[in-house]
mmCIF file of C-alpha atoms in Angstrom:
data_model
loop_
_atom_site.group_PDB
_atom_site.id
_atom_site.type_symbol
_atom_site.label_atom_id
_atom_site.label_comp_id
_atom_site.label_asym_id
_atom_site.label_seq_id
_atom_site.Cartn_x
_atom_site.Cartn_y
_atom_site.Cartn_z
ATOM 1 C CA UNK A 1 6.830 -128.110 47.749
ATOM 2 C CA UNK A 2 8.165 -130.552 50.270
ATOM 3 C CA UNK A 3 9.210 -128.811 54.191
ATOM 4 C CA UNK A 4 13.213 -128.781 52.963
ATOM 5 C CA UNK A 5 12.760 -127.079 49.685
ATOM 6 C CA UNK A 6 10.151 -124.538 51.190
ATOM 7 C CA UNK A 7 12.762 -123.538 54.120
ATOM 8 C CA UNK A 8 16.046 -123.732 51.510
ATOM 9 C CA UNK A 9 13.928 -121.422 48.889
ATOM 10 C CA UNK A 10 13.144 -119.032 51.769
ATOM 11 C CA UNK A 11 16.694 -119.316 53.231
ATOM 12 C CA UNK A 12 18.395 -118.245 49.977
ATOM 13 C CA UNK A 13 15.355 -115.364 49.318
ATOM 14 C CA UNK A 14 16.079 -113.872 52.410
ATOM 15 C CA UNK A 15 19.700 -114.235 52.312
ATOM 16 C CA UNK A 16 19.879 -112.414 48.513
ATOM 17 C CA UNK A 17 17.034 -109.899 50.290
ATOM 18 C CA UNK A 18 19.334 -109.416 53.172
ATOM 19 C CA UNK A 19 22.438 -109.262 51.111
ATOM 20 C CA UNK A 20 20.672 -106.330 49.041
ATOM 21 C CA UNK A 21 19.846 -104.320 51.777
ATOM 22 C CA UNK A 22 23.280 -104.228 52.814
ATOM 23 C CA UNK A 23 24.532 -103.389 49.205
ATOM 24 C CA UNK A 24 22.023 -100.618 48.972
ATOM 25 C CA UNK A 25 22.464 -99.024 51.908
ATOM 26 C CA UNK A 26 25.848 -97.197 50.922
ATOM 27 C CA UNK A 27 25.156 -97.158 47.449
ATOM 28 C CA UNK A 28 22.059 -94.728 49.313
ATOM 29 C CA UNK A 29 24.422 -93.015 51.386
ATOM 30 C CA UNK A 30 26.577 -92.181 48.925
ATOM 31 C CA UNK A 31 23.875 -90.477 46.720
ATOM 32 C CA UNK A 32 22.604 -88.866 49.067
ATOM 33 C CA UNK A 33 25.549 -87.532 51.681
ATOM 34 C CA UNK A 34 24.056 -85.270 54.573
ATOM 35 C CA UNK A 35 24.501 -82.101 54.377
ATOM 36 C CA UNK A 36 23.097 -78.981 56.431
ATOM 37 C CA UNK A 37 23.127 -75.381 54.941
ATOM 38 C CA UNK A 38 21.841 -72.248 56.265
ATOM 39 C CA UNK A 39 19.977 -69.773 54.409
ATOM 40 C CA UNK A 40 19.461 -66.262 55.183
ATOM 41 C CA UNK A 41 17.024 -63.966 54.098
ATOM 42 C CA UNK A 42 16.788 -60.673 53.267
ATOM 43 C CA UNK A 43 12.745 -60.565 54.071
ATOM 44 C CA UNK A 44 10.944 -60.874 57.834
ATOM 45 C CA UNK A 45 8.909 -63.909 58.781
ATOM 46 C CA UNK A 46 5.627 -61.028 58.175
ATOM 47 C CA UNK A 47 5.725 -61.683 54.545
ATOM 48 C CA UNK A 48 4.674 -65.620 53.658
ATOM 49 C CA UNK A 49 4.996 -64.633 50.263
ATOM 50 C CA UNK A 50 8.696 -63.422 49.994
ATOM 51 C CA UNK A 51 10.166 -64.771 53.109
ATOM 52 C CA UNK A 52 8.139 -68.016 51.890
ATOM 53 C CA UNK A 53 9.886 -68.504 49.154
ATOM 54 C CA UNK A 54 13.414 -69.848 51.122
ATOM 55 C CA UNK A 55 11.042 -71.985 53.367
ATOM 56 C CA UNK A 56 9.658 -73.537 49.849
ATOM 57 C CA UNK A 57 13.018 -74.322 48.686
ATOM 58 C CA UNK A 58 14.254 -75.807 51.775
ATOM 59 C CA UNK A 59 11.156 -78.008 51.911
ATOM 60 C CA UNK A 60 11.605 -79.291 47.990
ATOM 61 C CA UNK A 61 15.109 -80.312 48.818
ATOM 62 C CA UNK A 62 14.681 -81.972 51.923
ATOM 63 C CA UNK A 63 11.507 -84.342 50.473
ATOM 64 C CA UNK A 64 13.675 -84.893 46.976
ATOM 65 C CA UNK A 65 17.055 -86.334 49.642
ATOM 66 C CA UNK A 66 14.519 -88.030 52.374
ATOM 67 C CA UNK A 67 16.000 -84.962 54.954
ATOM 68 C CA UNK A 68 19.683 -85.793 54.179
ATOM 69 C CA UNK A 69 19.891 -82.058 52.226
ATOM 70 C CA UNK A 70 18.835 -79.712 55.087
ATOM 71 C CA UNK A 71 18.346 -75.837 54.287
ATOM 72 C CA UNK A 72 18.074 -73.696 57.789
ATOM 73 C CA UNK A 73 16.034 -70.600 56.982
ATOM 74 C CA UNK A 74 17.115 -67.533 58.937
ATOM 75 C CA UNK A 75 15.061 -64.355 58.663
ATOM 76 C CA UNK A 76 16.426 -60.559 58.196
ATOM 77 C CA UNK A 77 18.482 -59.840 61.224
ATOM 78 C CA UNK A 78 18.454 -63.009 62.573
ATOM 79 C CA UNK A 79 22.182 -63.854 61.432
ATOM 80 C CA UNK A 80 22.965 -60.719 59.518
ATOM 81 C CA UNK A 81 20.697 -57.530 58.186
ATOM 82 C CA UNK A 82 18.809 -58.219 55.092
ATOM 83 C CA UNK A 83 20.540 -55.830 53.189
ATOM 84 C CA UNK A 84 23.406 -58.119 53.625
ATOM 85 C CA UNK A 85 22.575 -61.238 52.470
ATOM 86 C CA UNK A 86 24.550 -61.602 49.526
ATOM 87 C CA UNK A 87 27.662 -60.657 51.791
ATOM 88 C CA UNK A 88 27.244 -62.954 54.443
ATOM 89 C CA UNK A 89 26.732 -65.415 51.605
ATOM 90 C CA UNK A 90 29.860 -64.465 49.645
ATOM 91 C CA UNK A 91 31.979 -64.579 52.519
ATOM 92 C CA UNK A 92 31.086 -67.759 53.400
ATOM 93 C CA UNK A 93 29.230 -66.693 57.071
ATOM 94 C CA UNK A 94 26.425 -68.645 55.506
ATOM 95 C CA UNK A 95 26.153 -71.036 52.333
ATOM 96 C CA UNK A 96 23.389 -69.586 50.943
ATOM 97 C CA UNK A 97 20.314 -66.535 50.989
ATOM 98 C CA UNK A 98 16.977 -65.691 49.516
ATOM 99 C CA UNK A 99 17.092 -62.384 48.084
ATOM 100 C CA UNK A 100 16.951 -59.677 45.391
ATOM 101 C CA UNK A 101 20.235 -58.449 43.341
ATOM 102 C CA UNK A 102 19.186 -55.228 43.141
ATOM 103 C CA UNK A 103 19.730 -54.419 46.630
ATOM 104 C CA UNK A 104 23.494 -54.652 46.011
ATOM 105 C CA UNK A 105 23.505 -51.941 43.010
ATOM 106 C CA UNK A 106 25.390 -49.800 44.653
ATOM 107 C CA UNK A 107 28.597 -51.965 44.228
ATOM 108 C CA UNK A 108 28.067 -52.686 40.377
ATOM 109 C CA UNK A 109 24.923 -51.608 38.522
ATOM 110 C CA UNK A 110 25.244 -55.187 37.087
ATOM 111 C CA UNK A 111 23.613 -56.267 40.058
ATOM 112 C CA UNK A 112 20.289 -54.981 39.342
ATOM 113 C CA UNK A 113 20.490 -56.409 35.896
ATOM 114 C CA UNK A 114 19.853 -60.145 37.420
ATOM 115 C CA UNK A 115 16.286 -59.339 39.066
ATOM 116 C CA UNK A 116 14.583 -56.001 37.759
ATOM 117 C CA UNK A 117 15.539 -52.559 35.715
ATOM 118 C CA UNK A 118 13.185 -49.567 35.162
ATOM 119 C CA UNK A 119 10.902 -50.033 31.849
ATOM 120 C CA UNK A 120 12.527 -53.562 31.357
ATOM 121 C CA UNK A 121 10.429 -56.486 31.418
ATOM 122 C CA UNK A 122 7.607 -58.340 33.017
ATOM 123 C CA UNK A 123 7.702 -61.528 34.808
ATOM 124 C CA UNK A 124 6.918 -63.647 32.288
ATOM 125 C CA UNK A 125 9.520 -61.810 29.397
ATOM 126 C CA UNK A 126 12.276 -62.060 32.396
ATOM 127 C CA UNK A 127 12.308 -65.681 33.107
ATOM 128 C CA UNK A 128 11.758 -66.073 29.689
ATOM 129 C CA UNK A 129 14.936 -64.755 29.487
ATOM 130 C CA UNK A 130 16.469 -66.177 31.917
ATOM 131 C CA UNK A 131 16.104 -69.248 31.640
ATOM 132 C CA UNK A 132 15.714 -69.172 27.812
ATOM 133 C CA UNK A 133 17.565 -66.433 26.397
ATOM 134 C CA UNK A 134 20.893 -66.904 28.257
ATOM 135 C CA UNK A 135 20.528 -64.969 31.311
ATOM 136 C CA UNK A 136 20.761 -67.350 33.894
ATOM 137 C CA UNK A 137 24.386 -67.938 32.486
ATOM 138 C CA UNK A 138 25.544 -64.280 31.982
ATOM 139 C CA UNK A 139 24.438 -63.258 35.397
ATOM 140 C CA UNK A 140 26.281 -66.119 36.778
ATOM 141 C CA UNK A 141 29.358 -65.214 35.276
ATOM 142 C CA UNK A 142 29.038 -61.785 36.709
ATOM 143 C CA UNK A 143 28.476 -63.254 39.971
ATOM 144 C CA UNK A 144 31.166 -66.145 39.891
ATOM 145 C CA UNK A 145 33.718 -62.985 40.682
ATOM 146 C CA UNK A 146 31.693 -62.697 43.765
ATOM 147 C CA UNK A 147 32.015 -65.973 44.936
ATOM 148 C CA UNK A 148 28.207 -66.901 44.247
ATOM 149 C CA UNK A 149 26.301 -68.599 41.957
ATOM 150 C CA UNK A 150 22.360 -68.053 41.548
ATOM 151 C CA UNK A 151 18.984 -69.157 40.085
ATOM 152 C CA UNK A 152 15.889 -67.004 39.786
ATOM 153 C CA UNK A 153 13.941 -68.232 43.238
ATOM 154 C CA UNK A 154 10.946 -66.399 42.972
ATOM 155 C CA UNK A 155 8.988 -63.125 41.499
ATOM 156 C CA UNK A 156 6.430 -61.092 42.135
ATOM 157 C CA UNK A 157 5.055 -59.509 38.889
ATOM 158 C CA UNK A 158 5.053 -56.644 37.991
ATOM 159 C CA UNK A 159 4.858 -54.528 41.250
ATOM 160 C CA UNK A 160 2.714 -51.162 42.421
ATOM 161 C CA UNK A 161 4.349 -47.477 42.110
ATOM 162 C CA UNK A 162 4.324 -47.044 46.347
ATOM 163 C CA UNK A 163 2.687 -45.069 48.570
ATOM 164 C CA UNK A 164 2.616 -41.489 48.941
ATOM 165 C CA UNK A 165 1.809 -38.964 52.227
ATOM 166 C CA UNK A 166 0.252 -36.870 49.224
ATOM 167 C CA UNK A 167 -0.623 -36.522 45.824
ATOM 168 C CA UNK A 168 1.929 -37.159 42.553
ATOM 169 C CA UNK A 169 0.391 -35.445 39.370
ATOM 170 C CA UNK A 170 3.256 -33.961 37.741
ATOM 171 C CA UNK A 171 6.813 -34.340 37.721
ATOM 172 C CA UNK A 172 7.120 -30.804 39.985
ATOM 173 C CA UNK A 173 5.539 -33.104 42.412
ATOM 174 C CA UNK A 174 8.181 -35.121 42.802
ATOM 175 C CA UNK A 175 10.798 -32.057 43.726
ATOM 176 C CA UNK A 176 12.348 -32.765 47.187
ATOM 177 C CA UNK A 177 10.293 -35.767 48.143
ATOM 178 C CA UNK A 178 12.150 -38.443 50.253
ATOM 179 C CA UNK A 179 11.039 -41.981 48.372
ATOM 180 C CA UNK A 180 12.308 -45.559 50.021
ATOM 181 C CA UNK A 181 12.818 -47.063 46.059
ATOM 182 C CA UNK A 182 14.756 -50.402 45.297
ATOM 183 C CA UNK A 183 17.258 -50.988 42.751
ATOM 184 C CA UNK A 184 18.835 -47.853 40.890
ATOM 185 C CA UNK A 185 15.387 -46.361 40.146
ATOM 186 C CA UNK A 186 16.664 -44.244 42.615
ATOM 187 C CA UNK A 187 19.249 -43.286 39.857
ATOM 188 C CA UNK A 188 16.664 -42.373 37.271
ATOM 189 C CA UNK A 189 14.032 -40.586 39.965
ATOM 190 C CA UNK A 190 17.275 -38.549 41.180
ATOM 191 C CA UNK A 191 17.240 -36.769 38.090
ATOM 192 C CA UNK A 192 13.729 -35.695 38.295
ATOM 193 C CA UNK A 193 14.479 -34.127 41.930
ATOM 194 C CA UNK A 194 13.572 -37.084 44.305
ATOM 195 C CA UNK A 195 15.602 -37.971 47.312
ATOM 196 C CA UNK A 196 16.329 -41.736 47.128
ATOM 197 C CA UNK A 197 16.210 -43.865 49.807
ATOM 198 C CA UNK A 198 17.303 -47.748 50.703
ATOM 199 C CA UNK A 199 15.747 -49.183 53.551
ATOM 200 C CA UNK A 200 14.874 -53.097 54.393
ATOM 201 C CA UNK A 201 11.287 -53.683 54.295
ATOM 202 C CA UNK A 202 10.643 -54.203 57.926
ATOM 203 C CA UNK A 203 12.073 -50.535 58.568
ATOM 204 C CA UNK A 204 9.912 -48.489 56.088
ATOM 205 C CA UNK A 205 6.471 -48.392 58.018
ATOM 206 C CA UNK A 206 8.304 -46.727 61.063
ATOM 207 C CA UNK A 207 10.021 -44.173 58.579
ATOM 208 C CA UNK A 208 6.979 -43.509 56.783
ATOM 209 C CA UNK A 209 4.726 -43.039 60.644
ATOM 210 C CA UNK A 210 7.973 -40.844 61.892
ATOM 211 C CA UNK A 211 7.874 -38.379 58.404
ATOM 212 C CA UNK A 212 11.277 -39.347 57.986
ATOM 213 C CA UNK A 213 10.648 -40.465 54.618
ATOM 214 C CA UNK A 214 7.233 -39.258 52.535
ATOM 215 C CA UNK A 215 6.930 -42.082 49.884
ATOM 216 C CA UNK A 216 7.935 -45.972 49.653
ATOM 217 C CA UNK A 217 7.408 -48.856 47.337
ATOM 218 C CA UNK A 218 7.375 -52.077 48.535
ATOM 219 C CA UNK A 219 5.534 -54.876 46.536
ATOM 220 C CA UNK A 220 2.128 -54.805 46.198
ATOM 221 C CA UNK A 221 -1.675 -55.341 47.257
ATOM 222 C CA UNK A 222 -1.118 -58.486 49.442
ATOM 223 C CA UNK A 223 2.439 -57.522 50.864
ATOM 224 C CA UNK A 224 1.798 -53.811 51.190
ATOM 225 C CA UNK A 225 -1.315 -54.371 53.058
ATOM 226 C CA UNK A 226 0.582 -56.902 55.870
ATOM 227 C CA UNK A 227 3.034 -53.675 55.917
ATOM 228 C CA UNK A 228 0.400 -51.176 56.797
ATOM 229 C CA UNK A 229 1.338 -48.706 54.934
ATOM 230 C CA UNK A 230 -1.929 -47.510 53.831
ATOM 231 C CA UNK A 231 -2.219 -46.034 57.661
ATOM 232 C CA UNK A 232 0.594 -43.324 57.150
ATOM 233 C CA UNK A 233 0.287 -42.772 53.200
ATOM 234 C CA UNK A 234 -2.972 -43.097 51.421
ATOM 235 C CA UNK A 235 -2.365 -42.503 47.786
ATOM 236 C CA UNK A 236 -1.571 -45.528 46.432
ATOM 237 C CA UNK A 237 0.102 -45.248 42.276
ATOM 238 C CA UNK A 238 1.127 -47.776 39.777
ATOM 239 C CA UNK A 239 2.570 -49.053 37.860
ATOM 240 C CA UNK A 240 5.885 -49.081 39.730
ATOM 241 C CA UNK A 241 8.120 -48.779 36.515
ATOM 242 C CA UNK A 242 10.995 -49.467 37.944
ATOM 243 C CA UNK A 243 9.871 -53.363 38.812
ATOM 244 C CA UNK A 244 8.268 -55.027 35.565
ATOM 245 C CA UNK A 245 8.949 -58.676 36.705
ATOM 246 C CA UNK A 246 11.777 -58.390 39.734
ATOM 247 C CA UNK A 247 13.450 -61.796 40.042
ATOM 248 C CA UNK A 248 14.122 -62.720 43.691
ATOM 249 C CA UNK A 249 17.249 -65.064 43.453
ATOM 250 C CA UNK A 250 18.235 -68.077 45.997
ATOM 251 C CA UNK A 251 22.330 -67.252 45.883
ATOM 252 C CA UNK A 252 24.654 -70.152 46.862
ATOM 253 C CA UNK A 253 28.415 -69.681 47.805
ATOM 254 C CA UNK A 254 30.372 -70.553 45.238
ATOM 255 C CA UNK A 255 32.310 -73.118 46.669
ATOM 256 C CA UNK A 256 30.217 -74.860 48.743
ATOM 257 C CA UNK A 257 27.668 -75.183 45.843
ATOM 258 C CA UNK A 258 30.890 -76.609 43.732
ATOM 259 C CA UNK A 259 31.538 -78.755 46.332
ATOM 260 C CA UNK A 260 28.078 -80.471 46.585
ATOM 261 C CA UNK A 261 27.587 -83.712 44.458
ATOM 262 C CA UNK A 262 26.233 -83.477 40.627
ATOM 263 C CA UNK A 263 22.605 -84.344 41.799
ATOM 264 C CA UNK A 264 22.723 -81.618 44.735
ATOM 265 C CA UNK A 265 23.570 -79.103 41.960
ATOM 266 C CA UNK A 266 20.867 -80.330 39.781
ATOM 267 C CA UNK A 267 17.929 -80.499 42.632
ATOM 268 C CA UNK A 268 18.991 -76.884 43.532
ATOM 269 C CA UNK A 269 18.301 -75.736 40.479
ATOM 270 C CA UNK A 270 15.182 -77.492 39.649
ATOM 271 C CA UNK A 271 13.971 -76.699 43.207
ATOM 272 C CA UNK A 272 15.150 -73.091 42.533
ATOM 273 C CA UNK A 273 12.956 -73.101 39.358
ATOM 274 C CA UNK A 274 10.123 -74.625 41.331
ATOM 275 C CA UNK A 275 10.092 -72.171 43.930
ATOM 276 C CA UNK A 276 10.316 -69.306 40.943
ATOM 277 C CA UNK A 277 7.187 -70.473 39.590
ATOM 278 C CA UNK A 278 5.663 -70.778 43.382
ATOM 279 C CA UNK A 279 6.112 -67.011 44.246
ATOM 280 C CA UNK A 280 4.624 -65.589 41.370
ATOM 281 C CA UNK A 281 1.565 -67.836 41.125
ATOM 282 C CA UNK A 282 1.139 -67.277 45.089
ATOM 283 C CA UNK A 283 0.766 -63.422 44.432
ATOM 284 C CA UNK A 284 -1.309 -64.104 41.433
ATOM 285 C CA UNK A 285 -3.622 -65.522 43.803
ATOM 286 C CA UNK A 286 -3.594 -63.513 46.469
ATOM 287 C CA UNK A 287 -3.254 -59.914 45.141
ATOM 288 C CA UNK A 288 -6.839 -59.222 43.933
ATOM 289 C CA UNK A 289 -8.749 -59.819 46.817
ATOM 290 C CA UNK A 290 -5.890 -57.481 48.722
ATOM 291 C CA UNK A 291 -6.439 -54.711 46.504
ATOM 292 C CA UNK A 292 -10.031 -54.581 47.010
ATOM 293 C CA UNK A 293 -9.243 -54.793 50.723
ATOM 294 C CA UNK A 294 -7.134 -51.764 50.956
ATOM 295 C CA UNK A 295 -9.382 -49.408 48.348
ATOM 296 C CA UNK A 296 -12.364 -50.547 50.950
ATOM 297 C CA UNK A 297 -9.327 -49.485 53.928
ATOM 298 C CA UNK A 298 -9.129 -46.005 52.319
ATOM 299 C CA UNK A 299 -6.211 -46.024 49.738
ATOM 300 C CA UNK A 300 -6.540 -43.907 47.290
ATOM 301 C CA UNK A 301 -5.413 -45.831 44.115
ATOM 302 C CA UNK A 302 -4.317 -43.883 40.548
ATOM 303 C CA UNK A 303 -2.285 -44.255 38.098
ATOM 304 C CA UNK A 304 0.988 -42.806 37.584
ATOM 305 C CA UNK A 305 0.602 -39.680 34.766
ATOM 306 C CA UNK A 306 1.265 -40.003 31.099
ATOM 307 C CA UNK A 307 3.854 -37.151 32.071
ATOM 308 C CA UNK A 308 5.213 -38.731 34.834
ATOM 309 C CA UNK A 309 6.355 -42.083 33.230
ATOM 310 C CA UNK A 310 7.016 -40.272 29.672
ATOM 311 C CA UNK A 311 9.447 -37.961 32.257
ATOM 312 C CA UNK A 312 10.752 -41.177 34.034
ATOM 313 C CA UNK A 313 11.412 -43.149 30.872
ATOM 314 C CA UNK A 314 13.553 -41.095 29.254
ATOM 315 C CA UNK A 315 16.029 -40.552 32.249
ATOM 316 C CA UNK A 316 16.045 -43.817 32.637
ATOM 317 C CA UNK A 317 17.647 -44.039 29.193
ATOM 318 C CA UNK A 318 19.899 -41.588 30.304
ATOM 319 C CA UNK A 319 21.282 -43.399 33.037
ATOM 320 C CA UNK A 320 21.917 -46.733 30.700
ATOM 321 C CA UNK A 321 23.505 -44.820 28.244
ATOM 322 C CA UNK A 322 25.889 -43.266 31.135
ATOM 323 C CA UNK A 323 26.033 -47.212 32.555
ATOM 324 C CA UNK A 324 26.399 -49.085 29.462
ATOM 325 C CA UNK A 325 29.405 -46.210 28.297
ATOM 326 C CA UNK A 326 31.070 -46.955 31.645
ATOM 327 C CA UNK A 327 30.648 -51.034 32.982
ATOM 328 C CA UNK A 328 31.534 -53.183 29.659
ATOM 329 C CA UNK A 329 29.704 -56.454 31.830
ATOM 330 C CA UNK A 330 26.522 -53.862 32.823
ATOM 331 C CA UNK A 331 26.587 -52.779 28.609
ATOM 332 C CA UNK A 332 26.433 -56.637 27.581
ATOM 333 C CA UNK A 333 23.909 -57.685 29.747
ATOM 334 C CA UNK A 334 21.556 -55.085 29.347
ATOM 335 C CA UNK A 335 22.220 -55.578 25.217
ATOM 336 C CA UNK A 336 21.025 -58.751 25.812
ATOM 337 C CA UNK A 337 17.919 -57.673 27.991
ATOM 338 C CA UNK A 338 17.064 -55.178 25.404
ATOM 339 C CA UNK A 339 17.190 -57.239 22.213
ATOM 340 C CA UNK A 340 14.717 -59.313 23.787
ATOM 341 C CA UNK A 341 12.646 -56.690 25.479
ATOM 342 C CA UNK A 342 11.729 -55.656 21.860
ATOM 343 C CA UNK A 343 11.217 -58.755 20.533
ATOM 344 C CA UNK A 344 9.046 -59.651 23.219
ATOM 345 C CA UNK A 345 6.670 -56.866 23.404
ATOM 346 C CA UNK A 346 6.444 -56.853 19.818
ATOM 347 C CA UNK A 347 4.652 -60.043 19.953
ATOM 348 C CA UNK A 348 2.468 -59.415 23.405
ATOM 349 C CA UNK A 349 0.987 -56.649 22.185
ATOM 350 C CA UNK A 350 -0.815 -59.922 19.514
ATOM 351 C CA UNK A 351 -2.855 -62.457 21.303
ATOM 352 C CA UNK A 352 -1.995 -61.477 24.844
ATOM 353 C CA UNK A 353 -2.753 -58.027 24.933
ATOM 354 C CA UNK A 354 -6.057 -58.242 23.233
ATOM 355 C CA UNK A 355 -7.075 -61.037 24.892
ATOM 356 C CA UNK A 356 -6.417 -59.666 27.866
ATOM 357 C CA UNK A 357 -8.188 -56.401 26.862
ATOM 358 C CA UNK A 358 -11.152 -58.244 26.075
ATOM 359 C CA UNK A 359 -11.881 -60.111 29.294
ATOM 360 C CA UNK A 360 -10.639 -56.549 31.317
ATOM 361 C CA UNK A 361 -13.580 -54.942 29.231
ATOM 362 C CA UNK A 362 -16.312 -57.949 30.154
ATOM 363 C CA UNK A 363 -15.469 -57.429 33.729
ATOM 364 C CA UNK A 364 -15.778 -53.710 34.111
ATOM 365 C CA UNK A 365 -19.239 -54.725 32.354
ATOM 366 C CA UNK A 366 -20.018 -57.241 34.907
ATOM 367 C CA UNK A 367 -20.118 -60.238 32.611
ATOM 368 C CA UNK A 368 -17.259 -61.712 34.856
#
């Protein structure tokens, strides 16, 4: 190739590589608008598990948009109390927060239905219902009338029973005792002549050192132990009943999620569903080598009493059929919830549970 051709060939490549970048560049832009959210939490910075779990999804979102698709991360208290976030969120204070439906019970037992009921399901039955069995929708049509729409963010498996200033055997134990308990286990507990109390997790360790309350549950091994709480109450129970498989949910205002373009709303919820999977396999991971940690720390750990969940179990049926007779949204939603509950333990109890029995048998034997 002669001098002229090489520097028309190169002229025209650069002009058509030029001419490119300039048609790409807003074609880019377009795609991928900036946009800056804040998030609040309803957890402290303490727990990398929980709290975590915002600071994952704001990090999956930012990489996917090359930073154009910022998520702030606030903490409990840092914008408004955790017990809050849903508020702050539905008002519009913030676009978005990191938390667990239950907290808002109180309101509309419906709530609780989204992330975890007493004797409902583990982790793995709720997201298979979730995102399988229709519950991502239903939930989000009972929180549409809040102005919020949600995705399961997060979970923790299947949680401990709490810590105790003394020791639970039988239900007369329980008479008078002053319990920080999530959710509306309160509810069922209430009947069995426990005092209920709701309190954000950095506030329980100075109620349980002050006597002002004489039981809380939290999590478990690996967040428990950051919490201290083996210092102030040694007994240590599970299984916490009330918590099978809580879903923590990353809840967007309703019209600024509406108002984000198609591929926001679809990297939110894959990012949400990335960050589910996250949490769980994080405490997976971390959990056993916390639990021998505290035991070695001086918690006592049993098991709740045959009597004691028989006892709890049944009120808690008490308290849906009371629900379900009263809230028409609370009575579909937990139909749906219970259909599958039976369907699903019906087939764990196969392959799962004796598999799992098996290799729980070799290692009490040493052989893993």
């Amino acid at each position: 190739m002669d001098r002229r051709s090489f520097i028309k060939h190169a002229s025209i490549g650069g002009l058509g590589a030029a001419a490119a970048s300039t048609l790409a560049a807003p074609a880019i832009a377009q795609s991928n608008p900036k946009v800056t959210w804040r998030l609040t939490s309803s957890f402290p910075k303490s727990l990398d598990t929980i709290y975590g779990g915002a600071e994952v999804l704001s990090k999956y979102v930012s990489e996917a948009t090359d930073g154009n698709f910022q998520i702030q991360v606030f903490a409990a208290g840092e914008i408004v109390p955790g017990l809050q976030a849903a508020d702050a969120t539905s008002a519009g204070t913030v676009e978005a927060c990191h938390t667990v439906a239950y907290y808002y019970w109180g309101k509309d037992p419906t709530w609780a239905l989204g992330s975890a009921v007493p004797f409902a399901l583990n982790a793995r039955g709720m997201n298979a219902w979730h995102y399988h069995g229709g519950g991502i929708d239903m939930f989000n049509e009972f929180l549409a009338a809040q102005g919020l729409i949600g995705f399961p963010g997060g979970n923790t498996g299947v949680q401990m029973g709490g810590w105790f200033r003394k020791e639970i055997k039988t239900v007369a134990d329980m008479q008078g005792l002053k319990m920080r308990v999530g959710g509306f286990a309160g509810k069922v507990m209430e009947r069995l002549g426990l005092v209920p109390q709701q309190l954000a997790g950095g506030d329980i360790y100075p109620a349980l050192e002050k006597g002002t309350i004489d039981a809380a549950e939290w999590v478990g091994p690996y967040d428990d132990e950051k919490l201290g709480f083996y210092k102030v109450a040694p007994y240590y129970y599970y299984p916490g009943w009330w918590e099978g498989g809580p879903t923590v949910h990353a809840m967007f205002n309703k019209a600024a999620f509406d108002g984000l373009p198609k591929a926001y709303q679809s990297l939110l919820r894959t990012a949400c569903q990335a960050t589910d999977a996250n949490m769980l396999q994080k405490y997976d991971y971390l959990n056993p080598s916390a639990i021998k940690r505290l035991v070695a720390a001086g918690a006592k750990l049993s098991p709740f009493s045959p009597e004691i969940l028989s006892a709890c179990f049944d009120k808690a049926n008490e308290v849906y059929a009371d629900m379900e007779a009263a809230n028409p949204t609370f009575k579909k939603i937990w139909g749906s919830i219970k259909a599958f509950r039976a369907e699903y333990y019906l087939n764990a109890q196969i392959a799962e549970y004796n598999y799992d029995t098996f290799m729980m048998i070799q290692q009490r034997n040493g052989k893993v």
